[in-house]
Short mmCIF file of the C-alpha atoms (twelve columns), coordinates in Angstrom:
data_MODEL
# 
_entry.id   MODEL 
# 
loop_
_atom_site.group_PDB 
_atom_site.id 
_atom_site.type_symbol 
_atom_site.label_atom_id 
_atom_site.label_alt_id 
_atom_site.label_comp_id 
_atom_site.label_asym_id 
_atom_site.label_seq_id 
_atom_site.Cartn_x 
_atom_site.Cartn_y 
_atom_site.Cartn_z 
_atom_site.pdbx_PDB_model_num 
ATOM 1   C CA . UNK A 1   17.606  -61.094 22.646  1 
ATOM 2   C CA . UNK A 2   14.157  -61.001 21.038  1 
ATOM 3   C CA . UNK A 3   12.633  -59.861 24.297  1 
ATOM 4   C CA . UNK A 4   15.185  -57.027 24.560  1 
ATOM 5   C CA . UNK A 5   14.497  -55.894 20.978  1 
ATOM 6   C CA . UNK A 6   10.746  -55.976 21.586  1 
ATOM 7   C CA . UNK A 7   11.042  -53.927 24.835  1 
ATOM 8   C CA . UNK A 8   13.385  -51.463 23.121  1 
ATOM 9   C CA . UNK A 9   10.909  -50.962 20.252  1 
ATOM 10  C CA . UNK A 10  7.955   -50.474 22.636  1 
ATOM 11  C CA . UNK A 11  9.922   -47.960 24.720  1 
ATOM 12  C CA . UNK A 12  10.995  -46.097 21.576  1 
ATOM 13  C CA . UNK A 13  7.365   -45.835 20.356  1 
ATOM 14  C CA . UNK A 14  6.081   -44.653 23.757  1 
ATOM 15  C CA . UNK A 15  8.820   -42.046 24.074  1 
ATOM 16  C CA . UNK A 16  8.039   -40.852 20.543  1 
ATOM 17  C CA . UNK A 17  4.322   -40.406 21.295  1 
ATOM 18  C CA . UNK A 18  4.697   -38.553 24.609  1 
ATOM 19  C CA . UNK A 19  5.877   -35.198 23.116  1 
ATOM 20  C CA . UNK A 20  3.011   -35.206 20.621  1 
ATOM 21  C CA . UNK A 21  0.435   -35.696 23.379  1 
ATOM 22  C CA . UNK A 22  2.026   -33.001 25.555  1 
ATOM 23  C CA . UNK A 23  1.352   -30.171 23.061  1 
ATOM 24  C CA . UNK A 24  -1.339  -27.684 24.110  1 
ATOM 25  C CA . UNK A 25  -1.360  -25.668 20.876  1 
ATOM 26  C CA . UNK A 26  -4.793  -25.205 19.318  1 
ATOM 27  C CA . UNK A 27  -5.373  -26.672 15.902  1 
ATOM 28  C CA . UNK A 28  -4.679  -24.164 13.132  1 
ATOM 29  C CA . UNK A 29  -6.831  -23.617 10.099  1 
ATOM 30  C CA . UNK A 30  -5.002  -25.421 7.283   1 
ATOM 31  C CA . UNK A 31  -6.295  -22.883 4.732   1 
ATOM 32  C CA . UNK A 32  -5.356  -19.749 6.699   1 
ATOM 33  C CA . UNK A 33  -2.699  -17.510 5.161   1 
ATOM 34  C CA . UNK A 34  -0.071  -16.333 7.594   1 
ATOM 35  C CA . UNK A 35  2.527   -13.666 6.863   1 
ATOM 36  C CA . UNK A 36  5.953   -13.596 8.392   1 
ATOM 37  C CA . UNK A 37  6.191   -9.785  8.366   1 
ATOM 38  C CA . UNK A 38  2.774   -8.160  8.138   1 
ATOM 39  C CA . UNK A 39  2.943   -4.510  7.128   1 
ATOM 40  C CA . UNK A 40  1.316   -1.855  9.316   1 
ATOM 41  C CA . UNK A 41  0.463   0.166   6.181   1 
ATOM 42  C CA . UNK A 42  -2.816  -0.151  4.285   1 
ATOM 43  C CA . UNK A 43  -2.711  0.940   0.603   1 
ATOM 44  C CA . UNK A 44  -5.682  2.554   -1.145  1 
ATOM 45  C CA . UNK A 45  -5.445  2.895   -4.926  1 
ATOM 46  C CA . UNK A 46  -7.205  5.438   -7.109  1 
ATOM 47  C CA . UNK A 47  -7.279  5.678   -10.900 1 
ATOM 48  C CA . UNK A 48  -6.018  9.105   -11.941 1 
ATOM 49  C CA . UNK A 49  -7.699  10.937  -14.814 1 
ATOM 50  C CA . UNK A 50  -5.417  13.954  -14.984 1 
ATOM 51  C CA . UNK A 51  -2.411  15.479  -13.196 1 
ATOM 52  C CA . UNK A 52  -2.115  19.256  -13.411 1 
ATOM 53  C CA . UNK A 53  1.156   20.889  -12.459 1 
ATOM 54  C CA . UNK A 54  1.084   24.289  -10.779 1 
ATOM 55  C CA . UNK A 55  3.717   26.484  -9.182  1 
ATOM 56  C CA . UNK A 56  2.657   25.087  -5.770  1 
ATOM 57  C CA . UNK A 57  2.413   21.360  -6.510  1 
ATOM 58  C CA . UNK A 58  0.179   18.885  -8.310  1 
ATOM 59  C CA . UNK A 59  -3.580  18.888  -8.625  1 
ATOM 60  C CA . UNK A 60  -4.721  15.299  -9.110  1 
ATOM 61  C CA . UNK A 61  -8.137  14.496  -10.540 1 
ATOM 62  C CA . UNK A 62  -9.105  10.890  -9.882  1 
ATOM 63  C CA . UNK A 63  -12.118 8.629   -10.358 1 
ATOM 64  C CA . UNK A 64  -14.601 8.527   -7.516  1 
ATOM 65  C CA . UNK A 65  -16.941 5.618   -7.977  1 
ATOM 66  C CA . UNK A 66  -17.941 4.782   -11.522 1 
ATOM 67  C CA . UNK A 67  -19.305 8.061   -12.835 1 
ATOM 68  C CA . UNK A 68  -17.802 10.944  -10.869 1 
ATOM 69  C CA . UNK A 69  -14.430 12.477  -10.092 1 
ATOM 70  C CA . UNK A 70  -12.706 14.120  -7.144  1 
ATOM 71  C CA . UNK A 71  -9.584  16.201  -6.839  1 
ATOM 72  C CA . UNK A 72  -6.803  16.601  -4.339  1 
ATOM 73  C CA . UNK A 73  -3.859  18.916  -4.003  1 
ATOM 74  C CA . UNK A 74  -0.333  17.683  -3.248  1 
ATOM 75  C CA . UNK A 75  2.272   20.356  -2.382  1 
ATOM 76  C CA . UNK A 76  5.795   20.205  -3.810  1 
ATOM 77  C CA . UNK A 77  7.243   20.214  -0.268  1 
ATOM 78  C CA . UNK A 78  6.055   16.620  0.160   1 
ATOM 79  C CA . UNK A 79  8.201   15.377  -2.753  1 
ATOM 80  C CA . UNK A 80  11.518  15.181  -0.900  1 
ATOM 81  C CA . UNK A 81  13.457  12.062  0.120   1 
ATOM 82  C CA . UNK A 82  11.743  10.688  3.212   1 
ATOM 83  C CA . UNK A 83  8.794   13.046  2.684   1 
ATOM 84  C CA . UNK A 84  5.076   12.372  2.467   1 
ATOM 85  C CA . UNK A 85  4.991   11.811  -1.305  1 
ATOM 86  C CA . UNK A 86  6.909   10.121  -4.096  1 
ATOM 87  C CA . UNK A 87  6.568   10.819  -7.819  1 
ATOM 88  C CA . UNK A 88  7.202   7.737   -9.939  1 
ATOM 89  C CA . UNK A 89  7.371   8.102   -13.718 1 
ATOM 90  C CA . UNK A 90  7.034   5.365   -16.292 1 
ATOM 91  C CA . UNK A 91  5.077   4.114   -19.265 1 
ATOM 92  C CA . UNK A 92  3.217   1.205   -17.726 1 
ATOM 93  C CA . UNK A 93  -0.374  0.781   -18.995 1 
ATOM 94  C CA . UNK A 94  -1.754  1.253   -15.467 1 
ATOM 95  C CA . UNK A 95  -0.241  4.766   -15.188 1 
ATOM 96  C CA . UNK A 96  -1.365  7.282   -14.038 1 
ATOM 97  C CA . UNK A 97  -2.595  6.144   -10.655 1 
ATOM 98  C CA . UNK A 98  -2.309  7.106   -7.030  1 
ATOM 99  C CA . UNK A 99  -1.671  4.950   -3.973  1 
ATOM 100 C CA . UNK A 100 -2.362  6.450   -0.557  1 
ATOM 101 C CA . UNK A 101 -0.930  4.589   2.432   1 
ATOM 102 C CA . UNK A 102 -2.549  4.777   5.844   1 
ATOM 103 C CA . UNK A 103 -1.159  3.545   9.130   1 
ATOM 104 C CA . UNK A 104 -3.609  2.829   11.937  1 
ATOM 105 C CA . UNK A 105 -6.319  4.657   9.983   1 
ATOM 106 C CA . UNK A 106 -4.346  7.895   9.537   1 
ATOM 107 C CA . UNK A 107 -2.609  9.212   6.411   1 
ATOM 108 C CA . UNK A 108 1.047   8.205   6.217   1 
ATOM 109 C CA . UNK A 109 2.345   8.851   2.683   1 
ATOM 110 C CA . UNK A 110 1.448   8.513   -0.996  1 
ATOM 111 C CA . UNK A 111 2.896   7.487   -4.321  1 
ATOM 112 C CA . UNK A 112 1.862   9.224   -7.515  1 
ATOM 113 C CA . UNK A 113 2.539   7.152   -10.641 1 
ATOM 114 C CA . UNK A 114 2.538   9.283   -13.808 1 
ATOM 115 C CA . UNK A 115 3.479   8.979   -17.471 1 
ATOM 116 C CA . UNK A 116 7.038   9.947   -18.349 1 
ATOM 117 C CA . UNK A 117 6.119   12.253  -21.223 1 
ATOM 118 C CA . UNK A 118 4.432   15.500  -20.236 1 
ATOM 119 C CA . UNK A 119 2.977   15.520  -23.772 1 
ATOM 120 C CA . UNK A 120 0.648   12.704  -22.664 1 
ATOM 121 C CA . UNK A 121 -3.026  13.806  -22.409 1 
ATOM 122 C CA . UNK A 122 -3.059  12.904  -18.710 1 
ATOM 123 C CA . UNK A 123 -0.653  15.773  -17.974 1 
ATOM 124 C CA . UNK A 124 -1.767  19.399  -17.768 1 
ATOM 125 C CA . UNK A 125 -0.874  22.802  -16.421 1 
ATOM 126 C CA . UNK A 126 -3.000  24.827  -14.028 1 
ATOM 127 C CA . UNK A 127 -2.324  28.586  -14.152 1 
ATOM 128 C CA . UNK A 128 -2.168  30.570  -10.929 1 
ATOM 129 C CA . UNK A 129 -5.376  32.047  -9.639  1 
ATOM 130 C CA . UNK A 130 -6.475  33.762  -6.435  1 
ATOM 131 C CA . UNK A 131 -6.852  31.266  -3.614  1 
ATOM 132 C CA . UNK A 132 -4.899  28.499  -5.326  1 
ATOM 133 C CA . UNK A 133 -2.042  28.650  -2.807  1 
ATOM 134 C CA . UNK A 134 -4.497  27.994  0.033   1 
ATOM 135 C CA . UNK A 135 -5.627  24.712  -1.534  1 
ATOM 136 C CA . UNK A 136 -2.068  23.377  -1.317  1 
ATOM 137 C CA . UNK A 137 -1.766  24.008  2.434   1 
ATOM 138 C CA . UNK A 138 -2.772  20.499  3.460   1 
ATOM 139 C CA . UNK A 139 -1.416  18.205  6.153   1 
ATOM 140 C CA . UNK A 140 -2.972  14.929  5.022   1 
ATOM 141 C CA . UNK A 141 -4.834  13.352  2.119   1 
ATOM 142 C CA . UNK A 142 -8.138  11.545  2.373   1 
ATOM 143 C CA . UNK A 143 -9.497  9.807   -0.705  1 
ATOM 144 C CA . UNK A 144 -13.185 10.041  -1.501  1 
ATOM 145 C CA . UNK A 145 -14.924 6.955   -2.837  1 
# 
């Protein structure tokens, strides 16, 4: 009986080791971060200084680097469900800001986070002028850094 128990234990250990030795998978980095569902979109954030509303859309002035500013024009036609832009209002301390999403290096869509109250100093109004409508005829946004 002892011999049978010893042979059974040896066979059990050998059969338990065989699957481990049969694996051909390379060793993984134990500190690597893996995501189950990696997004194809890449977000780029910009700190907004001022948002000016016009009859054509929004002119957004944002920080470019540490000491300069740039502007971009977002037409109202983009702010539709499923469109290229979303306007999100709130009173979070990080507002106003802008997040531009790219997919495979090309512009996909954007989110403009603004203060709820239009009385906030970050809101403004830009009166119509000659050539202003042409600035809002854009197909994509590219942030300058």
